[in-house]
Coordinates of C-alpha atoms in Angstrom, one line a residue:
M26 CA -48.5 106.3 -52.5
D27 CA -52.7 107.4 -52.5
R28 CA -51.0 111.1 -52.2
I29 CA -48.9 111.0 -56.1
T30 CA -52.0 109.2 -57.7
V31 CA -54.7 111.8 -56.6
A32 CA -52.5 114.3 -57.4
I33 CA -51.0 113.2 -60.7
V34 CA -54.6 111.4 -62.3
S35 CA -56.0 115.6 -60.6
F36 CA -53.2 117.7 -62.8
V37 CA -53.2 115.2 -65.9
I38 CA -57.1 114.6 -66.2
T39 CA -57.0 119.1 -66.1
L40 CA -54.4 119.7 -68.5
L41 CA -56.6 117.7 -70.3
M42 CA -59.7 118.8 -70.8
T43 CA -59.2 122.5 -69.8
P44 CA -58.2 122.1 -74.3
V45 CA -61.5 120.7 -75.0
A46 CA -63.2 123.6 -72.6
I47 CA -61.3 126.1 -74.7
K48 CA -62.7 124.6 -77.8
I49 CA -65.9 124.3 -76.8
A50 CA -66.6 127.9 -75.8
K51 CA -64.7 129.5 -78.8
K52 CA -67.4 126.7 -80.9
Y53 CA -69.8 127.7 -79.4
G54 CA -69.7 131.7 -78.3
W55 CA -69.5 131.4 -74.7
I56 CA -66.5 134.1 -74.8
D57 CA -66.3 136.8 -72.2
L58 CA -66.4 140.6 -73.8
P59 CA -65.0 143.7 -72.7
N60 CA -66.7 146.4 -70.8
E61 CA -65.6 149.4 -68.2
R62 CA -65.6 146.6 -65.4
K63 CA -63.5 144.2 -67.0
I64 CA -60.0 144.7 -66.9
H65 CA -59.2 142.7 -69.9
K66 CA -60.0 144.2 -74.0
I67 CA -60.1 140.9 -76.0
P68 CA -63.0 138.6 -76.2
M69 CA -62.1 135.5 -73.9
P70 CA -63.4 131.8 -73.8
R71 CA -64.6 131.9 -70.0
V72 CA -65.5 128.2 -69.4
G73 CA -62.2 126.7 -68.8
G74 CA -63.5 126.0 -65.3
I75 CA -64.8 123.2 -67.1
G76 CA -61.2 120.8 -66.9
I77 CA -60.8 122.4 -63.3
F78 CA -64.3 120.7 -62.3
F79 CA -63.6 117.2 -63.9
G80 CA -60.0 117.4 -62.8
I81 CA -61.3 117.7 -58.8
I82 CA -64.5 115.5 -59.8
I83 CA -62.4 112.7 -61.0
G84 CA -59.2 113.5 -58.5
I85 CA -61.6 112.9 -55.8
I86 CA -63.6 109.5 -57.1
V87 CA -59.5 108.3 -56.9
A88 CA -59.5 110.1 -53.3
G89 CA -62.6 107.9 -52.2
F90 CA -60.7 104.5 -52.7
F91 CA -58.8 104.9 -50.5
S92 CA -60.6 106.9 -48.2
K93 CA -61.8 104.6 -45.4
E94 CA -64.4 107.0 -45.5
S95 CA -67.4 107.4 -47.6
W96 CA -67.3 111.8 -47.3
P97 CA -66.0 112.3 -50.7
F98 CA -68.0 110.7 -52.8
W99 CA -71.3 112.7 -51.6
A100 CA -69.3 115.5 -52.2
L101 CA -69.4 115.2 -55.3
I102 CA -72.9 116.1 -55.8
P103 CA -72.9 119.9 -54.0
L104 CA -69.8 120.1 -55.4
S105 CA -70.9 119.3 -59.3
I106 CA -74.2 121.5 -58.0
V107 CA -72.7 124.5 -58.0
S108 CA -70.0 123.7 -60.9
I109 CA -73.3 123.0 -62.7
M110 CA -74.3 126.2 -61.9
G111 CA -71.4 129.2 -62.6
F112 CA -71.9 127.0 -65.9
I113 CA -75.6 128.0 -66.4
D114 CA -73.9 131.8 -65.1
D115 CA -71.4 131.0 -67.3
V116 CA -72.7 131.2 -70.7
K117 CA -76.1 132.3 -70.0
G118 CA -76.5 134.5 -66.9
L119 CA -78.3 134.3 -63.7
S120 CA -79.2 137.0 -61.0
F121 CA -76.9 137.3 -57.9
K122 CA -80.6 136.1 -56.1
I123 CA -80.3 133.1 -57.9
K124 CA -76.7 132.6 -57.2
F125 CA -76.9 132.3 -53.4
L126 CA -79.9 131.0 -53.3
F127 CA -77.9 127.4 -55.8
Q128 CA -75.1 128.1 -52.8
I129 CA -77.0 127.7 -49.9
V130 CA -78.9 124.4 -51.7
S131 CA -75.5 123.3 -52.2
A132 CA -74.1 124.4 -49.1
V133 CA -76.7 122.9 -46.6
L134 CA -76.5 119.6 -49.8
A135 CA -72.7 119.2 -48.2
I136 CA -73.6 119.7 -44.7
I137 CA -75.8 116.6 -44.4
L138 CA -74.3 114.5 -46.7
T139 CA -70.8 115.0 -45.5
N140 CA -71.6 115.5 -41.6
A141 CA -69.5 118.5 -42.1
N142 CA -72.0 120.3 -38.9
V143 CA -69.9 122.8 -36.6
L144 CA -71.6 122.4 -33.0
Y145 CA -68.2 124.0 -31.2
I146 CA -65.6 126.6 -32.5
N147 CA -63.1 127.1 -30.5
N148 CA -62.6 130.1 -28.9
P149 CA -60.0 133.0 -29.5
F150 CA -59.9 133.4 -25.4
G151 CA -60.0 129.9 -24.5
G152 CA -62.5 127.3 -24.1
Q153 CA -65.6 126.5 -26.8
I154 CA -68.6 128.5 -28.1
K155 CA -71.9 126.4 -28.1
L156 CA -73.3 127.0 -31.4
G157 CA -76.0 124.6 -31.4
I158 CA -78.9 125.0 -33.7
L159 CA -76.4 127.6 -34.9
G160 CA -74.3 125.4 -36.4
P161 CA -75.5 124.3 -39.6
V162 CA -76.4 128.2 -40.2
F163 CA -72.8 129.2 -40.1
A164 CA -71.7 126.1 -41.7
V165 CA -73.6 127.2 -44.3
L166 CA -72.0 131.3 -43.8
W167 CA -68.9 129.7 -44.1
I168 CA -69.2 127.6 -47.1
V169 CA -71.2 130.4 -49.2
G170 CA -68.7 132.8 -47.5
V171 CA -65.6 131.8 -48.9
T172 CA -67.8 130.2 -52.5
N173 CA -68.1 133.6 -53.0
A174 CA -64.9 135.1 -51.5
V175 CA -62.7 133.5 -54.0
N176 CA -64.9 133.7 -57.0
L177 CA -64.0 137.8 -56.2
T178 CA -60.0 136.8 -56.9
D179 CA -60.9 136.0 -59.8
G180 CA -60.0 139.5 -61.1
L181 CA -56.6 138.5 -62.8
D182 CA -54.7 136.2 -65.1
G183 CA -53.8 132.8 -62.5
L184 CA -54.8 135.0 -59.5
A185 CA -57.6 133.0 -58.2
A186 CA -56.6 129.2 -59.5
G187 CA -52.5 130.3 -57.9
I188 CA -54.8 131.5 -54.3
S189 CA -56.4 128.5 -54.7
A190 CA -53.9 125.7 -54.8
I191 CA -51.5 127.4 -52.2
A192 CA -55.1 127.1 -49.9
A193 CA -55.2 124.1 -50.7
I194 CA -51.9 122.5 -50.3
T195 CA -51.6 124.0 -46.4
I196 CA -54.9 122.7 -45.6
A197 CA -53.5 119.0 -47.2
I198 CA -49.9 119.5 -45.1
T199 CA -51.7 120.3 -42.0
S200 CA -54.6 118.0 -42.0
A201 CA -52.0 115.2 -43.1
K202 CA -51.9 113.6 -40.1
T203 CA -55.6 113.8 -38.5
D204 CA -57.9 113.3 -41.4
L205 CA -56.7 111.5 -44.6
P206 CA -60.1 112.1 -47.2
A207 CA -59.2 115.5 -46.2
T208 CA -56.0 115.9 -47.3
L209 CA -56.8 114.5 -50.8
V210 CA -59.2 116.0 -51.6
A211 CA -57.2 119.1 -50.8
I212 CA -54.2 117.6 -53.4
A213 CA -56.8 117.1 -56.0
I214 CA -57.6 120.9 -55.3
F215 CA -54.4 121.9 -55.4
A216 CA -53.0 119.4 -58.8
S217 CA -56.7 121.0 -61.1
A218 CA -55.2 124.0 -60.1
V219 CA -52.4 124.1 -60.9
A220 CA -52.8 121.8 -63.8
F221 CA -55.5 124.7 -65.4
L222 CA -52.2 127.4 -64.9
R223 CA -50.9 126.3 -67.8
Y224 CA -53.7 128.0 -69.8
N225 CA -55.3 130.6 -67.8
F226 CA -51.2 132.6 -66.0
H227 CA -51.2 134.8 -68.0
P228 CA -51.3 136.7 -70.5
A229 CA -54.0 133.8 -70.2
K230 CA -55.9 131.3 -73.3
T231 CA -58.4 130.9 -70.7
F232 CA -60.8 132.1 -68.0
M233 CA -62.3 129.4 -65.7
G234 CA -65.4 131.5 -65.3
D235 CA -67.4 130.9 -62.3
T236 CA -67.8 127.8 -63.7
G237 CA -64.3 127.3 -61.3
S238 CA -63.8 129.8 -59.4
Q239 CA -67.2 128.7 -57.9
L240 CA -66.3 125.0 -57.7
L241 CA -62.6 126.0 -56.2
G242 CA -64.2 128.3 -52.9
F243 CA -67.2 125.3 -52.7
A244 CA -64.5 122.9 -52.1
L245 CA -62.0 124.9 -50.4
A246 CA -64.6 126.4 -47.9
L247 CA -65.5 122.7 -47.5
I248 CA -61.6 120.7 -46.9
S249 CA -61.3 123.6 -44.1
I250 CA -63.8 122.4 -42.1
K251 CA -63.4 118.5 -42.2
G252 CA -59.8 119.0 -42.7
S253 CA -59.6 121.6 -39.7
S254 CA -61.7 120.3 -36.8
L255 CA -60.7 119.2 -32.8
S256 CA -63.2 116.8 -33.4
A257 CA -66.2 115.4 -34.8
S258 CA -68.4 118.5 -34.1
T259 CA -65.4 121.1 -32.9
L260 CA -63.8 123.3 -35.4
S261 CA -60.6 125.1 -34.8
L262 CA -60.6 128.7 -37.4
A263 CA -57.1 129.1 -37.0
V264 CA -55.9 127.2 -40.0
P265 CA -58.9 127.5 -42.3
L266 CA -58.6 131.7 -41.7
L267 CA -54.9 131.5 -43.4
A268 CA -55.6 129.3 -45.7
I269 CA -57.8 131.0 -47.3
G270 CA -56.4 134.8 -45.5
V271 CA -56.2 136.3 -48.5
P272 CA -60.0 136.1 -50.6
I273 CA -61.4 136.9 -46.7
L274 CA -59.3 139.5 -46.5
D275 CA -60.3 140.8 -50.4
T276 CA -64.0 140.7 -49.8
G277 CA -64.2 141.2 -45.7
Y278 CA -63.0 144.6 -46.8
A279 CA -64.5 145.1 -50.3
V280 CA -68.0 144.9 -47.4
I281 CA -67.1 147.7 -45.9
R282 CA -65.8 150.1 -48.2
R283 CA -68.8 149.7 -50.0
T284 CA -70.5 149.4 -47.7
L285 CA -69.8 152.6 -45.8
G286 CA -69.0 154.6 -49.4
G287 CA -73.6 154.2 -49.8
H288 CA -72.8 151.3 -52.0
N289 CA -74.3 148.0 -52.7
P290 CA -71.9 145.6 -51.1
F291 CA -72.3 143.1 -53.3
L292 CA -72.8 144.7 -56.7
P293 CA -69.4 144.6 -58.1
D294 CA -66.7 146.9 -58.7
K295 CA -62.4 147.7 -60.2
M296 CA -61.7 148.3 -56.5
H297 CA -60.5 144.8 -55.1
I298 CA -56.7 144.9 -54.0
H299 CA -55.6 143.5 -57.6
H300 CA -57.1 146.0 -58.9
Q301 CA -55.3 148.9 -56.8
L302 CA -51.8 147.3 -57.1
L303 CA -52.4 147.8 -60.7
S304 CA -53.7 151.4 -59.9
I305 CA -50.1 152.3 -58.3
G306 CA -48.0 150.4 -60.9
F307 CA -47.7 146.7 -60.3
S308 CA -47.7 144.7 -63.4
H309 CA -50.5 142.0 -64.0
V310 CA -47.8 139.6 -63.6
T311 CA -46.0 141.8 -60.8
A312 CA -49.4 142.4 -59.2
V313 CA -50.2 138.1 -58.7
L314 CA -47.1 137.2 -57.5
F315 CA -47.8 140.1 -54.8
M316 CA -50.8 138.0 -53.5
Y317 CA -49.3 134.9 -54.5
A318 CA -46.8 136.2 -52.0
V319 CA -49.0 137.4 -49.5
S320 CA -50.8 133.9 -49.3
I321 CA -48.0 132.3 -48.8
V322 CA -47.4 134.3 -45.8
F323 CA -50.6 133.0 -43.9
A324 CA -49.4 129.4 -45.5
V325 CA -46.4 129.3 -43.7
I326 CA -48.1 130.7 -40.7
A327 CA -50.7 128.1 -40.2
I328 CA -48.1 124.8 -41.2
S329 CA -45.5 126.6 -38.8
Y330 CA -47.8 126.7 -36.3
K331 CA -50.1 123.8 -36.6
G332 CA -51.4 123.7 -33.0
L333 CA -51.4 127.9 -33.4
H334 CA -54.2 129.6 -31.2
D335 CA -57.0 130.7 -32.4
L336 CA -56.6 133.9 -31.1
T337 CA -52.8 133.9 -32.1
A338 CA -54.1 133.4 -35.6
L339 CA -56.4 135.9 -35.5
A340 CA -54.0 138.6 -34.4
F341 CA -50.9 137.5 -38.0
Y342 CA -54.2 137.8 -40.1
I343 CA -55.1 141.4 -38.5
I344 CA -51.8 142.1 -38.4
I345 CA -50.7 141.4 -42.2
G346 CA -54.1 142.4 -43.1
A347 CA -53.7 145.5 -41.5
V348 CA -50.0 146.0 -43.1
L349 CA -51.0 144.7 -46.9
L350 CA -54.5 147.8 -46.7
S351 CA -51.7 150.1 -45.1
F352 CA -50.1 149.7 -48.1
L353 CA -52.0 150.3 -50.9
W354 CA -53.8 153.6 -49.2
V355 CA -49.8 154.9 -48.8
M356 CA -48.8 153.8 -51.9
R357 CA -51.9 155.8 -53.7
K358 CA -52.2 158.5 -51.7
R359 CA -48.3 158.9 -52.4
S360 CA -49.4 159.1 -56.1
E361 CA -52.8 161.3 -55.4
K362 CA -49.7 164.0 -54.4
N363 CA -47.8 163.8 -57.0
G364 CA -50.5 164.2 -59.5
R365 CA -50.1 161.1 -61.3
N366 CA -52.7 158.3 -62.6
Y367 CA -50.7 154.9 -62.3
K368 CA -52.0 152.5 -65.0
S369 CA -50.4 148.8 -65.3
K370 CA -49.1 148.3 -68.8
D371 CA -50.7 145.4 -68.9
S372 CA -53.4 145.7 -68.0
Q373 CA -55.0 145.2 -71.1
I374 CA -55.6 141.4 -70.3
G375 CA -57.2 140.4 -66.7
S376 CA -60.2 138.0 -65.6
S377 CA -63.8 138.9 -65.8
H378 CA -64.6 140.9 -62.5

């Protein structure tokens, strides 16, 4: 009953608040305008993530009443900070340095307030790796890294929301018998993300903006620590790595690609996996569904093999990632060989990255 209640509350709140956010965005001119870096060709309300914010926050409050632990209530503080930061970025614009600083501060607060510290991580080759004083550093890097990874997937209508929903329900299922608070928070994220797809799936009526993407990424990072801990201080990386597999893979690929190409790894481009799917001829919807499918493959592995050894999970991750990137490389080379430059017929509408 507690899970159903949290899901209904988060779903309904997001469903009701997102149209309000769209009206507010239009009234105050908070519109995402097209440019050469963006896929969409028409102006789009950019703060739809306000609906996600209220859905998740109110859902967590409800979850807190069902939980015997207090950390879900404390988590509201850093989650609100990172979402407000995203909102300011959406309406005013912030430098990546300022955003990075906000993310670090929010991550530190989350670790302190929710006791999300990681003193040990499972060693893929057996035993444990003691992090000691590096534990908080690892936790901060994980939270900030996942936050930005999810943010970078917000490049096509419905992509970030759908992938976040898949990741959240994966964590909810795998933590169901060990950590009720993490399960309930994950359900709030899942329900809110699914409800948002009503307005964000192609053709979108609004973008979530950083208001939503930063919140989704931060929340997923936090519950992946809380829900995947083998004990109060030991983290298994198998489920988080697979549940949030697509954003991590895409971001890692982007950083390596930009670095090897002599470019700033933190500057955006249009070479993310979803962009490349469009370039080889996928329609907008097909590209998003393809990314969903990859996420579901990761999720099924994580759920089916809940006790999966970290080394085995890493092997699955590398194999699937290698197959995906190889597929993209072969398709690009084939199109270049044939002298064709594919352009998706649906590429006139997309998100902001």
